[in-house]
Amino acid sequence: MSEGTGDSTSKRELEDGIQRDFSTSMSYGDYLRLDTLLSAQVPLSDPPQHDELLFIIQHQTSELWLKLMIHELRSARALLRTDDLSPALKRMARIKHIQHTLTDQWSVLATLTPSEYALIRPFLATSSGFQSAQYREVEFLLGNKNADMVKVFSHDEGARAALDELLHEPSLYDEFLAHLSRQGYAVPARLLDRDWSQPYTADAELVDVFAGVYAAPDQHWGVYETCEELVDIEDAFQQWRFRHLQVVQRVIGHKVGTGGSSGVDFLRRALSLTFFPELYEVRTRIGE
């Protein structure tokens, strides 16, 4: 090796087998349709504001992760419907990792100062994350049903139809309870045949069922594990909600949201919502 040239460490030669010609074959960019994806960031600020690209990419990537979460939630729900518990648990494990990624993303947006956000906020007009149809799909799949939310999407027939369909279908938790019933657990019949469009409410008899599971986890391991996976998902969802609240409060304080909500106060009220109430209530019973 010649001293002083650094050639042996500063350059990596392409191997002979590496594909170079994509005139007739698929490239990485072709497969991912990067021409479409990377042209979807169109800042509106005039004069251009440096931080608008951050704001756009933050929310676009969140929507991509939400799309994957919906894909996994729908699959987990379908698998529970056919009593395929093991692959359903695999889906739930992936959902948790998606949730953690979404929560971590808030740290990037938190680098946006109030002064910087004030320069781009006028160009958002009435658009708001409150209007994310995919976020509402996730909530509906997890059981937080609210028919009034469907009305927000009357301008988008596809989104409205998807939400209306989910509104009237069993949630992931509903399918879990049906699975338990088919396995011989004493799930109250009123929970198995109800109006799925209505918000789920806690049931004391179901707490008794889960108390039996938690009293002898080795005898009910599959159900026990599923209960804990569901608690993990709810816990991760609440962390996302709280981190969202923190970032909004940090960036805009107590201003009214661009979509017309009360902003921080509206987000704070969401922290009281729960998807799987009995799985939290049963914790009071354990060890008594």
mmCIF file of C-alpha atoms in Angstrom:
data_model
loop_
_atom_site.group_PDB
_atom_site.id
_atom_site.type_symbol
_atom_site.label_atom_id
_atom_site.label_comp_id
_atom_site.label_asym_id
_atom_site.label_seq_id
_atom_site.Cartn_x
_atom_site.Cartn_y
_atom_site.Cartn_z
ATOM 1 C CA MET A 1 0.000 0.000 0.000
ATOM 2 C CA SER A 2 1.359 3.429 -0.903
ATOM 3 C CA GLU A 3 1.705 5.783 2.028
ATOM 4 C CA GLY A 4 -0.348 8.965 1.940
ATOM 5 C CA THR A 5 -2.759 7.983 -0.851
ATOM 6 C CA GLY A 6 -5.461 6.433 1.312
ATOM 7 C CA ASP A 7 -6.864 4.722 -1.813
ATOM 8 C CA SER A 8 -7.318 1.349 -0.105
ATOM 9 C CA THR A 9 -9.661 2.750 2.546
ATOM 10 C CA SER A 10 -11.393 5.716 0.896
ATOM 11 C CA LYS A 11 -13.018 3.926 -2.015
ATOM 12 C CA ARG A 12 -15.105 0.769 -2.260
ATOM 13 C CA GLU A 13 -15.143 -0.764 -5.725
ATOM 14 C CA LEU A 14 -18.465 -2.022 -7.071
ATOM 15 C CA GLU A 15 -18.605 -5.797 -7.243
ATOM 16 C CA ASP A 16 -18.961 -7.289 -10.712
ATOM 17 C CA GLY A 17 -22.347 -8.793 -9.920
ATOM 18 C CA ILE A 18 -24.015 -5.520 -8.893
ATOM 19 C CA GLN A 19 -26.818 -4.488 -11.250
ATOM 20 C CA ARG A 20 -26.024 -1.296 -13.159
ATOM 21 C CA ASP A 21 -28.459 -1.171 -16.059
ATOM 22 C CA PHE A 22 -32.133 -0.647 -15.210
ATOM 23 C CA SER A 23 -33.365 0.241 -18.685
ATOM 24 C CA THR A 24 -35.286 -3.053 -18.861
ATOM 25 C CA SER A 25 -35.424 -4.139 -15.211
ATOM 26 C CA MET A 26 -36.975 -2.861 -12.009
ATOM 27 C CA SER A 27 -34.958 -0.535 -9.785
ATOM 28 C CA TYR A 28 -35.351 0.335 -6.106
ATOM 29 C CA GLY A 29 -37.013 3.605 -7.057
ATOM 30 C CA ASP A 30 -39.356 1.856 -9.474
ATOM 31 C CA TYR A 31 -40.536 -0.655 -6.858
ATOM 32 C CA LEU A 32 -41.151 2.012 -4.207
ATOM 33 C CA ARG A 33 -42.534 4.524 -6.721
ATOM 34 C CA LEU A 34 -40.192 7.131 -5.302
ATOM 35 C CA ASP A 35 -40.987 9.523 -8.126
ATOM 36 C CA THR A 36 -44.538 9.750 -6.759
ATOM 37 C CA LEU A 37 -43.621 9.561 -3.085
ATOM 38 C CA LEU A 38 -40.883 12.197 -3.108
ATOM 39 C CA SER A 39 -42.870 14.622 -5.238
ATOM 40 C CA ALA A 40 -45.764 14.644 -2.731
ATOM 41 C CA GLN A 41 -44.160 17.300 -0.514
ATOM 42 C CA VAL A 42 -45.466 20.607 -1.834
ATOM 43 C CA PRO A 43 -44.967 23.489 0.631
ATOM 44 C CA LEU A 44 -47.477 26.322 0.286
ATOM 45 C CA SER A 45 -45.762 29.071 2.259
ATOM 46 C CA ASP A 46 -45.068 32.298 0.403
ATOM 47 C CA PRO A 47 -42.401 33.434 0.918
ATOM 48 C CA PRO A 48 -41.067 29.860 1.399
ATOM 49 C CA GLN A 49 -40.490 28.878 5.022
ATOM 50 C CA HIS A 50 -37.699 26.439 5.830
ATOM 51 C CA ASP A 51 -39.663 24.471 8.444
ATOM 52 C CA GLU A 52 -42.733 23.686 6.359
ATOM 53 C CA LEU A 53 -41.040 20.651 4.823
ATOM 54 C CA LEU A 54 -40.523 19.207 8.316
ATOM 55 C CA PHE A 55 -44.211 19.708 9.098
ATOM 56 C CA ILE A 56 -45.327 18.027 5.879
ATOM 57 C CA ILE A 57 -42.975 15.037 6.126
ATOM 58 C CA GLN A 58 -43.820 14.493 9.805
ATOM 59 C CA HIS A 59 -47.489 14.084 8.976
ATOM 60 C CA GLN A 60 -47.059 12.198 5.709
ATOM 61 C CA THR A 61 -44.835 9.581 7.339
ATOM 62 C CA SER A 62 -47.317 9.278 10.204
ATOM 63 C CA GLU A 63 -50.034 8.522 7.671
ATOM 64 C CA LEU A 64 -47.864 5.795 6.131
ATOM 65 C CA TRP A 65 -47.358 4.159 9.531
ATOM 66 C CA LEU A 66 -51.089 4.473 10.226
ATOM 67 C CA LYS A 67 -51.767 2.711 6.928
ATOM 68 C CA LEU A 68 -49.586 -0.191 8.037
ATOM 69 C CA MET A 69 -51.188 -0.245 11.481
ATOM 70 C CA ILE A 70 -54.648 -0.504 9.917
ATOM 71 C CA HIS A 71 -53.381 -3.362 7.736
ATOM 72 C CA GLU A 72 -52.104 -5.209 10.818
ATOM 73 C CA LEU A 73 -55.171 -4.469 12.951
ATOM 74 C CA ARG A 74 -57.525 -5.729 10.278
ATOM 75 C CA SER A 75 -55.453 -8.887 9.927
ATOM 76 C CA ALA A 76 -55.322 -9.478 13.700
ATOM 77 C CA ARG A 77 -59.078 -9.020 13.903
ATOM 78 C CA ALA A 78 -59.674 -11.484 11.066
ATOM 79 C CA LEU A 79 -57.342 -14.048 12.651
ATOM 80 C CA LEU A 80 -59.170 -13.827 15.979
ATOM 81 C CA ARG A 81 -62.413 -14.357 14.087
ATOM 82 C CA THR A 82 -61.062 -17.714 12.898
ATOM 83 C CA ASP A 83 -59.444 -18.527 16.278
ATOM 84 C CA ASP A 84 -55.897 -18.321 14.859
ATOM 85 C CA LEU A 85 -54.448 -16.846 18.023
ATOM 86 C CA SER A 86 -50.707 -17.246 17.431
ATOM 87 C CA PRO A 87 -50.484 -15.225 14.176
ATOM 88 C CA ALA A 88 -52.886 -12.664 15.679
ATOM 89 C CA LEU A 89 -50.393 -12.166 18.516
ATOM 90 C CA LYS A 90 -47.644 -11.684 15.949
ATOM 91 C CA ARG A 91 -49.676 -8.902 14.336
ATOM 92 C CA MET A 92 -50.204 -7.248 17.713
ATOM 93 C CA ALA A 93 -46.489 -7.341 18.450
ATOM 94 C CA ARG A 94 -45.810 -5.532 15.167
ATOM 95 C CA ILE A 95 -48.516 -2.976 15.936
ATOM 96 C CA LYS A 96 -46.710 -2.066 19.157
ATOM 97 C CA HIS A 97 -43.478 -1.379 17.272
ATOM 98 C CA ILE A 98 -45.373 0.840 14.818
ATOM 99 C CA GLN A 99 -46.875 2.727 17.741
ATOM 100 C CA HIS A 100 -43.464 3.297 19.314
ATOM 101 C CA THR A 101 -42.157 4.662 16.009
ATOM 102 C CA LEU A 102 -45.104 7.051 15.748
ATOM 103 C CA THR A 103 -44.544 8.265 19.300
ATOM 104 C CA ASP A 104 -40.815 8.784 18.760
ATOM 105 C CA GLN A 105 -41.567 10.908 15.687
ATOM 106 C CA TRP A 106 -43.072 13.621 17.875
ATOM 107 C CA SER A 107 -39.553 14.415 19.083
ATOM 108 C CA VAL A 108 -38.657 15.605 15.592
ATOM 109 C CA LEU A 109 -41.669 17.911 15.362
ATOM 110 C CA ALA A 110 -40.894 19.213 18.851
ATOM 111 C CA THR A 111 -37.818 20.926 17.387
ATOM 112 C CA LEU A 112 -40.248 23.353 15.734
ATOM 113 C CA THR A 113 -40.396 26.464 17.918
ATOM 114 C CA PRO A 114 -43.560 28.563 18.372
ATOM 115 C CA SER A 115 -42.012 31.364 16.323
ATOM 116 C CA GLU A 116 -41.154 28.999 13.474
ATOM 117 C CA TYR A 117 -44.592 27.381 13.477
ATOM 118 C CA ALA A 118 -46.286 30.789 13.452
ATOM 119 C CA LEU A 119 -44.698 31.434 10.053
ATOM 120 C CA ILE A 120 -46.297 28.374 8.424
ATOM 121 C CA ARG A 121 -49.563 28.074 10.353
ATOM 122 C CA PRO A 122 -51.519 30.511 8.125
ATOM 123 C CA PHE A 123 -50.869 28.268 5.119
ATOM 124 C CA LEU A 124 -52.497 25.264 6.825
ATOM 125 C CA ALA A 125 -55.834 27.090 6.624
ATOM 126 C CA THR A 126 -58.485 24.759 8.140
ATOM 127 C CA SER A 127 -56.508 21.544 7.684
ATOM 128 C CA SER A 128 -55.802 19.637 10.890
ATOM 129 C CA GLY A 129 -54.633 16.238 12.097
ATOM 130 C CA PHE A 130 -58.116 15.936 13.587
ATOM 131 C CA GLN A 131 -59.211 15.247 10.011
ATOM 132 C CA SER A 132 -56.999 12.162 9.604
ATOM 133 C CA ALA A 133 -59.369 9.447 8.390
ATOM 134 C CA GLN A 134 -56.769 6.756 9.015
ATOM 135 C CA TYR A 135 -56.358 7.805 12.639
ATOM 136 C CA ARG A 136 -60.125 7.446 13.067
ATOM 137 C CA GLU A 137 -59.958 4.021 11.413
ATOM 138 C CA VAL A 138 -57.417 2.940 14.017
ATOM 139 C CA GLU A 139 -59.631 4.221 16.816
ATOM 140 C CA PHE A 140 -62.684 2.437 15.393
ATOM 141 C CA LEU A 141 -60.741 -0.822 14.979
ATOM 142 C CA LEU A 142 -59.656 -0.576 18.617
ATOM 143 C CA GLY A 143 -63.210 0.134 19.764
ATOM 144 C CA ASN A 144 -63.477 3.893 20.251
ATOM 145 C CA LYS A 145 -66.622 4.268 18.139
ATOM 146 C CA ASN A 146 -68.170 7.688 17.554
ATOM 147 C CA ALA A 147 -70.716 8.171 14.780
ATOM 148 C CA ASP A 148 -70.208 11.954 14.861
ATOM 149 C CA MET A 149 -66.642 11.449 13.633
ATOM 150 C CA VAL A 150 -67.943 9.955 10.384
ATOM 151 C CA LYS A 151 -69.684 13.236 9.572
ATOM 152 C CA VAL A 152 -66.319 15.043 9.492
ATOM 153 C CA PHE A 153 -65.535 13.102 6.299
ATOM 154 C CA SER A 154 -68.707 13.817 4.343
ATOM 155 C CA HIS A 155 -66.512 15.617 1.797
ATOM 156 C CA ASP A 156 -64.528 12.406 1.105
ATOM 157 C CA GLU A 157 -66.798 9.558 0.033
ATOM 158 C CA GLY A 158 -64.091 6.906 0.240
ATOM 159 C CA ALA A 159 -63.031 7.840 3.771
ATOM 160 C CA ARG A 160 -66.623 8.259 4.924
ATOM 161 C CA ALA A 161 -67.630 4.839 3.573
ATOM 162 C CA ALA A 162 -64.621 3.114 5.161
ATOM 163 C CA LEU A 163 -65.347 4.655 8.547
ATOM 164 C CA ASP A 164 -69.058 3.938 8.348
ATOM 165 C CA GLU A 165 -68.271 0.293 7.588
ATOM 166 C CA LEU A 166 -65.894 0.026 10.546
ATOM 167 C CA LEU A 167 -68.427 1.797 12.762
ATOM 168 C CA HIS A 168 -70.880 -1.071 12.253
ATOM 169 C CA GLU A 169 -68.337 -3.903 12.513
ATOM 170 C CA PRO A 170 -66.930 -5.611 15.625
ATOM 171 C CA SER A 171 -63.688 -4.118 16.905
ATOM 172 C CA LEU A 172 -60.509 -6.061 17.663
ATOM 173 C CA TYR A 173 -61.645 -6.389 21.282
ATOM 174 C CA ASP A 174 -65.122 -7.538 20.240
ATOM 175 C CA GLU A 175 -63.541 -10.314 18.175
ATOM 176 C CA PHE A 176 -61.304 -11.275 21.096
ATOM 177 C CA LEU A 177 -64.355 -11.626 23.336
ATOM 178 C CA ALA A 178 -66.086 -13.756 20.681
ATOM 179 C CA HIS A 179 -62.958 -15.920 20.494
ATOM 180 C CA LEU A 180 -63.047 -16.353 24.286
ATOM 181 C CA SER A 181 -66.676 -17.409 24.146
ATOM 182 C CA ARG A 182 -65.912 -20.047 21.507
ATOM 183 C CA GLN A 183 -63.134 -21.362 23.753
ATOM 184 C CA GLY A 184 -65.619 -21.903 26.593
ATOM 185 C CA TYR A 185 -65.117 -18.753 28.660
ATOM 186 C CA ALA A 186 -68.254 -17.286 30.243
ATOM 187 C CA VAL A 187 -68.368 -14.056 28.260
ATOM 188 C CA PRO A 188 -71.773 -12.413 28.841
ATOM 189 C CA ALA A 189 -74.051 -12.901 25.829
ATOM 190 C CA ARG A 190 -74.914 -9.185 25.770
ATOM 191 C CA LEU A 191 -71.310 -8.476 24.743
ATOM 192 C CA LEU A 192 -71.452 -10.904 21.834
ATOM 193 C CA ASP A 193 -74.561 -9.571 20.127
ATOM 194 C CA ARG A 194 -74.875 -5.831 20.439
ATOM 195 C CA ASP A 195 -74.945 -2.673 18.341
ATOM 196 C CA TRP A 196 -71.303 -2.459 17.241
ATOM 197 C CA SER A 197 -71.686 1.209 16.349
ATOM 198 C CA GLN A 198 -72.053 2.105 20.021
ATOM 199 C CA PRO A 199 -69.027 2.769 22.250
ATOM 200 C CA TYR A 200 -67.995 -0.215 24.315
ATOM 201 C CA THR A 201 -68.800 0.022 28.036
ATOM 202 C CA ALA A 202 -67.175 -1.911 30.872
ATOM 203 C CA ASP A 203 -68.877 -5.071 32.108
ATOM 204 C CA ALA A 204 -68.412 -6.340 35.673
ATOM 205 C CA GLU A 205 -69.058 -9.986 34.744
ATOM 206 C CA LEU A 206 -66.288 -9.869 32.152
ATOM 207 C CA VAL A 207 -63.917 -8.634 34.852
ATOM 208 C CA ASP A 208 -64.740 -11.869 36.709
ATOM 209 C CA VAL A 209 -63.745 -13.874 33.635
ATOM 210 C CA PHE A 210 -60.408 -12.090 33.353
ATOM 211 C CA ALA A 211 -59.839 -12.418 37.101
ATOM 212 C CA GLY A 212 -59.933 -16.194 36.643
ATOM 213 C CA VAL A 213 -57.393 -15.955 33.822
ATOM 214 C CA TYR A 214 -55.003 -13.810 35.841
ATOM 215 C CA ALA A 215 -55.389 -16.031 38.914
ATOM 216 C CA ALA A 216 -53.962 -18.996 36.975
ATOM 217 C CA PRO A 217 -52.000 -17.684 33.964
ATOM 218 C CA ASP A 218 -50.276 -21.033 33.300
ATOM 219 C CA GLN A 219 -53.663 -22.652 32.706
ATOM 220 C CA HIS A 220 -54.846 -19.888 30.364
ATOM 221 C CA TRP A 221 -51.586 -18.861 28.766
ATOM 222 C CA GLY A 222 -52.837 -17.947 25.287
ATOM 223 C CA VAL A 223 -55.639 -15.779 26.656
ATOM 224 C CA TYR A 224 -53.369 -14.328 29.330
ATOM 225 C CA GLU A 225 -50.757 -13.378 26.728
ATOM 226 C CA THR A 226 -53.387 -11.808 24.467
ATOM 227 C CA CYS A 227 -54.735 -9.736 27.353
ATOM 228 C CA GLU A 228 -51.256 -8.382 28.023
ATOM 229 C CA GLU A 229 -50.663 -7.654 24.324
ATOM 230 C CA LEU A 230 -53.884 -5.645 24.253
ATOM 231 C CA VAL A 231 -52.828 -3.733 27.365
ATOM 232 C CA ASP A 232 -49.478 -3.011 25.687
ATOM 233 C CA ILE A 233 -51.306 -1.614 22.636
ATOM 234 C CA GLU A 234 -53.530 0.609 24.765
ATOM 235 C CA ASP A 235 -50.574 1.766 26.837
ATOM 236 C CA ALA A 236 -48.630 2.646 23.679
ATOM 237 C CA PHE A 237 -51.659 4.462 22.275
ATOM 238 C CA GLN A 238 -51.933 6.556 25.433
ATOM 239 C CA GLN A 239 -48.236 7.389 25.239
ATOM 240 C CA TRP A 240 -48.814 8.604 21.677
ATOM 241 C CA ARG A 241 -51.773 10.735 22.810
ATOM 242 C CA PHE A 242 -49.808 12.241 25.687
ATOM 243 C CA ARG A 243 -46.752 12.986 23.547
ATOM 244 C CA HIS A 244 -49.038 14.639 20.983
ATOM 245 C CA LEU A 245 -50.528 16.775 23.746
ATOM 246 C CA GLN A 246 -47.065 17.769 24.980
ATOM 247 C CA VAL A 247 -45.817 18.802 21.551
ATOM 248 C CA VAL A 248 -48.953 20.810 20.745
ATOM 249 C CA GLN A 249 -48.761 22.602 24.091
ATOM 250 C CA ARG A 250 -45.069 23.302 23.523
ATOM 251 C CA VAL A 251 -45.567 24.682 20.008
ATOM 252 C CA ILE A 252 -48.915 26.553 20.132
ATOM 253 C CA GLY A 253 -49.818 26.753 23.817
ATOM 254 C CA HIS A 254 -53.585 26.961 24.315
ATOM 255 C CA LYS A 255 -54.520 28.376 20.926
ATOM 256 C CA VAL A 256 -57.584 27.019 19.116
ATOM 257 C CA GLY A 257 -56.593 24.273 16.659
ATOM 258 C CA THR A 258 -56.503 24.940 12.921
ATOM 259 C CA GLY A 259 -59.453 22.574 12.506
ATOM 260 C CA GLY A 260 -61.540 24.464 15.073
ATOM 261 C CA SER A 261 -60.992 22.258 18.157
ATOM 262 C CA SER A 262 -60.004 23.689 21.535
ATOM 263 C CA GLY A 263 -56.514 22.336 20.937
ATOM 264 C CA VAL A 264 -54.700 21.216 24.084
ATOM 265 C CA ASP A 265 -57.894 20.911 26.135
ATOM 266 C CA PHE A 266 -59.494 18.720 23.449
ATOM 267 C CA LEU A 267 -56.426 16.458 23.348
ATOM 268 C CA ARG A 268 -56.306 16.229 27.147
ATOM 269 C CA ARG A 269 -59.873 14.904 27.285
ATOM 270 C CA ALA A 270 -58.851 12.034 24.996
ATOM 271 C CA LEU A 271 -56.519 10.744 27.720
ATOM 272 C CA SER A 272 -59.561 9.579 29.700
ATOM 273 C CA LEU A 273 -60.716 7.273 26.888
ATOM 274 C CA THR A 274 -59.998 3.550 27.184
ATOM 275 C CA PHE A 275 -60.322 0.686 24.718
ATOM 276 C CA PHE A 276 -60.177 -2.348 27.001
ATOM 277 C CA PRO A 277 -61.582 -1.262 30.396
ATOM 278 C CA GLU A 278 -61.863 -4.712 31.978
ATOM 279 C CA LEU A 279 -58.174 -5.427 31.371
ATOM 280 C CA TYR A 280 -57.351 -2.479 33.595
ATOM 281 C CA GLU A 281 -60.110 -3.085 36.132
ATOM 282 C CA VAL A 282 -58.972 -6.665 36.693
ATOM 283 C CA ARG A 283 -55.639 -5.400 38.016
ATOM 284 C CA THR A 284 -57.389 -4.166 41.148
ATOM 285 C CA ARG A 285 -58.620 -7.698 41.768
ATOM 286 C CA ILE A 286 -55.290 -9.516 41.381
ATOM 287 C CA GLY A 287 -53.910 -10.693 44.706
ATOM 288 C CA GLU A 288 -57.000 -9.811 46.728
#
